[in-house]
mmCIF file of C-alpha atoms in Angstrom:
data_model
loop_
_atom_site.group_PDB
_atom_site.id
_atom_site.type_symbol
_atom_site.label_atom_id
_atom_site.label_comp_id
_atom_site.label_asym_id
_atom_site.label_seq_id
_atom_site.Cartn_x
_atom_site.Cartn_y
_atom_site.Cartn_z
ATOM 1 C CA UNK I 1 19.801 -0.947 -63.950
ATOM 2 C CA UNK I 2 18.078 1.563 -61.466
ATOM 3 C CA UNK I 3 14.872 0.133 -59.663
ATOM 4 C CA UNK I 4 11.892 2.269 -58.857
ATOM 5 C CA UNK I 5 9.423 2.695 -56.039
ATOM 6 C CA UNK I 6 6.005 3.313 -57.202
ATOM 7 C CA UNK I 7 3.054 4.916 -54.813
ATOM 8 C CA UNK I 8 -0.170 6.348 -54.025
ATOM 9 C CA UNK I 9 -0.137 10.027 -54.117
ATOM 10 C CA UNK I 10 -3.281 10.595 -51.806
ATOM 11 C CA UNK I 11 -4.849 13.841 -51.509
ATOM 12 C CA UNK I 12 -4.090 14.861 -54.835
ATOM 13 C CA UNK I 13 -6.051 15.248 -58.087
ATOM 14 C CA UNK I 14 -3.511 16.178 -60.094
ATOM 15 C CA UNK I 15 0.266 16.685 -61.089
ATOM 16 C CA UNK I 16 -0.636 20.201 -60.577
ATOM 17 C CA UNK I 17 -1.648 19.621 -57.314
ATOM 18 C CA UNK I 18 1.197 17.864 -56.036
ATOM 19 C CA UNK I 19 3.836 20.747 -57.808
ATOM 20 C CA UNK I 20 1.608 23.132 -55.537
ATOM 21 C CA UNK I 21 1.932 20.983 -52.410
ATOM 22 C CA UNK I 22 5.939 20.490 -52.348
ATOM 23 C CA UNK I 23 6.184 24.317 -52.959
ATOM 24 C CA UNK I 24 4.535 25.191 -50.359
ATOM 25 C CA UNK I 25 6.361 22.501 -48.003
ATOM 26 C CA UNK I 26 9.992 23.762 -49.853
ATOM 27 C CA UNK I 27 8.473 27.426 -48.800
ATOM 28 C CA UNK I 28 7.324 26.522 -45.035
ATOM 29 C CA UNK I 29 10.017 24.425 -44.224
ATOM 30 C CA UNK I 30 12.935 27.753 -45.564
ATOM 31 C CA UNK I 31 10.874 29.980 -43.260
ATOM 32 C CA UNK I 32 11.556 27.665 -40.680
ATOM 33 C CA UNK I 33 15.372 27.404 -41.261
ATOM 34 C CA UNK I 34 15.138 24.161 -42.254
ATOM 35 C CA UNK I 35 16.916 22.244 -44.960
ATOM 36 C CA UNK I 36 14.495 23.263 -47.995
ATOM 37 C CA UNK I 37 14.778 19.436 -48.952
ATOM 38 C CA UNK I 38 11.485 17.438 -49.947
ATOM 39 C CA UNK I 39 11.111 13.679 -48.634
ATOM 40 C CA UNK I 40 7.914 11.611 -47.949
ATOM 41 C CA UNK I 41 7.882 9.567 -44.960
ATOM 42 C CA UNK I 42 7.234 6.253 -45.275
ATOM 43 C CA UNK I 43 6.906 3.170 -42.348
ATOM 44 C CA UNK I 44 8.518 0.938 -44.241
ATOM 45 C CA UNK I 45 12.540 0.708 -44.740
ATOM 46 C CA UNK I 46 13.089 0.052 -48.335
ATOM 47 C CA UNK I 47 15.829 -3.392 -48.657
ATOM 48 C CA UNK I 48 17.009 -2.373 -51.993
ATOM 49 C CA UNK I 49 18.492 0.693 -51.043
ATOM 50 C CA UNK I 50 21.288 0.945 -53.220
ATOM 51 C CA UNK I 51 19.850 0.115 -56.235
ATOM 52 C CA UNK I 52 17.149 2.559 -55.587
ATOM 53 C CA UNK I 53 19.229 5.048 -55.030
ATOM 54 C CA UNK I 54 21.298 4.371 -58.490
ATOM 55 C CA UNK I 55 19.056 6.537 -60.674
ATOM 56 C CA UNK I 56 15.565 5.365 -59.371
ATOM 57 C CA UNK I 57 12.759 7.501 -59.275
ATOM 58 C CA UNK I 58 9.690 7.550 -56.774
ATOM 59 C CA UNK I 59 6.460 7.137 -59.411
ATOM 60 C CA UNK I 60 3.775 8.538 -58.467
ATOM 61 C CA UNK I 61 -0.044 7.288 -58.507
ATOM 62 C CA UNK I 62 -2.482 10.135 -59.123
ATOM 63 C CA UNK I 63 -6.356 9.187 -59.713
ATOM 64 C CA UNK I 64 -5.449 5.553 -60.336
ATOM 65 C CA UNK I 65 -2.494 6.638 -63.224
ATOM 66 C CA UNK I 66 1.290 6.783 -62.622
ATOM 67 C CA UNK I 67 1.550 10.030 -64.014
ATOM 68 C CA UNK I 68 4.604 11.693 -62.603
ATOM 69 C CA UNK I 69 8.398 10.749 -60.638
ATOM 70 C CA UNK I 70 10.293 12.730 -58.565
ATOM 71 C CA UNK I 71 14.172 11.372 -58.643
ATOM 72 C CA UNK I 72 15.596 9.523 -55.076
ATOM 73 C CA UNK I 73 18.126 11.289 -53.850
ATOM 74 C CA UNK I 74 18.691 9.555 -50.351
ATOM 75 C CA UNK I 75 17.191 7.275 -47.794
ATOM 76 C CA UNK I 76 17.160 8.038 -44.376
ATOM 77 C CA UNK I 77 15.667 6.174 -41.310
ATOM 78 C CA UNK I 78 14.748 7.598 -38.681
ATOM 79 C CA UNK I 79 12.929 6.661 -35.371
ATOM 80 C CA UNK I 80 9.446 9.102 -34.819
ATOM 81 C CA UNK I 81 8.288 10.504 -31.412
ATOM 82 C CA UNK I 82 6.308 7.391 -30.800
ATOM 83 C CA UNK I 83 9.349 5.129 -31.046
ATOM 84 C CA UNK I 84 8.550 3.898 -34.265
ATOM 85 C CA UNK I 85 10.974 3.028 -36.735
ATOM 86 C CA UNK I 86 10.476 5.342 -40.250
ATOM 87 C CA UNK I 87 12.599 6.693 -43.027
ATOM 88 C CA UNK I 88 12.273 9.670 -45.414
ATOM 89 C CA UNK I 89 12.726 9.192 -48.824
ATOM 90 C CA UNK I 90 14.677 12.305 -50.182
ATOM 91 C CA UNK I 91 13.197 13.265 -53.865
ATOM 92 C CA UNK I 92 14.632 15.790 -56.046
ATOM 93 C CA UNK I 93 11.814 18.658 -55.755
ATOM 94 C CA UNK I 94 11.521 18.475 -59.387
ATOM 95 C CA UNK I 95 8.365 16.481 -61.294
ATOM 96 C CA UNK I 96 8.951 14.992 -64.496
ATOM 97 C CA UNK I 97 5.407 13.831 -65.770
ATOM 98 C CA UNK I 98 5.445 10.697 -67.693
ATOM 99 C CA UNK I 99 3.089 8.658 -69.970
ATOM 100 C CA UNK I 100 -0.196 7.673 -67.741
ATOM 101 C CA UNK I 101 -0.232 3.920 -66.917
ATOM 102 C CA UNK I 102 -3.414 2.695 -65.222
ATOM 103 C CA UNK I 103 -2.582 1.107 -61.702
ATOM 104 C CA UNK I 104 -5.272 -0.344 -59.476
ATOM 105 C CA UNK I 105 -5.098 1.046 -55.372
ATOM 106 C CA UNK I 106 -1.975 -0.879 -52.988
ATOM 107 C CA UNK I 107 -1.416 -0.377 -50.033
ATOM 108 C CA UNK I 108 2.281 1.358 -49.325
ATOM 109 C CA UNK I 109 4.793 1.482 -51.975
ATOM 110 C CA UNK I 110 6.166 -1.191 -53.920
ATOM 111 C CA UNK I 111 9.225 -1.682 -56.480
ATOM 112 C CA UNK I 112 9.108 -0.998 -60.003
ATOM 113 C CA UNK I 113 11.636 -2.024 -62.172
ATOM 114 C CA UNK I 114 13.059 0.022 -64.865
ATOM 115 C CA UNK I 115 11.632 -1.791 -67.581
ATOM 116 C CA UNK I 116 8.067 -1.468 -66.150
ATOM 117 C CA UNK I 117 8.160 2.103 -65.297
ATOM 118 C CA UNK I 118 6.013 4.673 -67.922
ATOM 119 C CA UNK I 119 8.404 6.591 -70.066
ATOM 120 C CA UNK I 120 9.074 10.276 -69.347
ATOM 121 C CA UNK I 121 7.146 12.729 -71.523
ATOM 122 C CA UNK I 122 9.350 15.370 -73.451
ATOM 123 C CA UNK I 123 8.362 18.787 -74.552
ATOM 124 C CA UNK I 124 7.548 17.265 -77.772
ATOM 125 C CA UNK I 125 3.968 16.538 -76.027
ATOM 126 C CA UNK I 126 3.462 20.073 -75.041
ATOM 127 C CA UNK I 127 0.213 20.077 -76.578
ATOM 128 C CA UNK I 128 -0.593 17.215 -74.127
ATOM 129 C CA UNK I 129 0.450 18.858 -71.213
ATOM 130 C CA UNK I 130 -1.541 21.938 -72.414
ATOM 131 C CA UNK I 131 -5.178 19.846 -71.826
ATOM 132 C CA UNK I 132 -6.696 20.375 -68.455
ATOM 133 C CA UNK I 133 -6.467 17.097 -66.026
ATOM 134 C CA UNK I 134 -9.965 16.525 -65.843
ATOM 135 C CA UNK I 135 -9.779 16.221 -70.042
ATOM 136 C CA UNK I 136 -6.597 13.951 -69.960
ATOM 137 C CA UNK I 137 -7.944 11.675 -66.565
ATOM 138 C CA UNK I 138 -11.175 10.873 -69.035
ATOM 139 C CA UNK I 139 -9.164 10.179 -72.508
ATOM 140 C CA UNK I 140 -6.491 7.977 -70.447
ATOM 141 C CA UNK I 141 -9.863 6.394 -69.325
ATOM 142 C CA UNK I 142 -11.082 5.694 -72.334
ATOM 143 C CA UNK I 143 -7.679 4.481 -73.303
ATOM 144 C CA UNK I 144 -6.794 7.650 -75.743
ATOM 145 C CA UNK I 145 -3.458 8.163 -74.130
#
């Protein structure tokens, strides 16, 4: 069974906001003549590696709701230009929202097992997806959704 990381996405109001943000890094880092290859740095090394990395998904926190994952694709540490020791978590550049699930602020990242994790949402809740964010942040809220 695959095991999940789960973390704050900071800076960003919405899943809208974060599809904008890793276009835009996808776009700079091609004009570069980099690897077009999305990854979040993180301090910590994750010790659970390969299970992560057999089908988990990085969940991500978004106004104090999981409401999206991007897939792991790799883990790779690395040591920064301070001499500190890092690692990039590789993510498929594709979101796939999922049900909201309230989760109170935490510090870092943390696992989520499979069984915990909010289920995907299909196109069958295209309606859903059709609200604006604002709308859907105050109905989850309320506990509509």
């Amino acid at each position: 069974m695959a095991l999940n990381l789960i973390k704050l996405c900071v800076g960003c109001d919405s899943v809208e906001d974060l599809e904008e943000w890793i276009a835009f890094r996808l776009d700079e880092r091609r004009r570069a003549g980099e690897p077009a290859e999305q990854f979040h740095t993180t301090r910590m090394m994750p010790t659970r590696g390969n299970e992560l990395l057999d089908g988990g998904s990085l969940y991500w926190v978004i106004k104090a709701q999981v409401q999206c994952r991007q897939r792991l694709l790799d883990i790779r540490p690395f040591i920064d230009s301070e001499g500190i020791s890092r690692c990039h978590l590789i993510l498929a550049p594709a979101v796939v929202r999922t049900e909201w699930q309230p989760r109170r602020a935490f510090q870092g990242w943390r696992y989520l097992k499979q069984p915990d994790a909010p289920a995907d949402i299909g196109t069958s809740h295209a309606e859903l997806m059709a609200m604006p964010p604002k709308l859907r942040r105050e109905l989850a809220e309320l506990g509509l959704l």
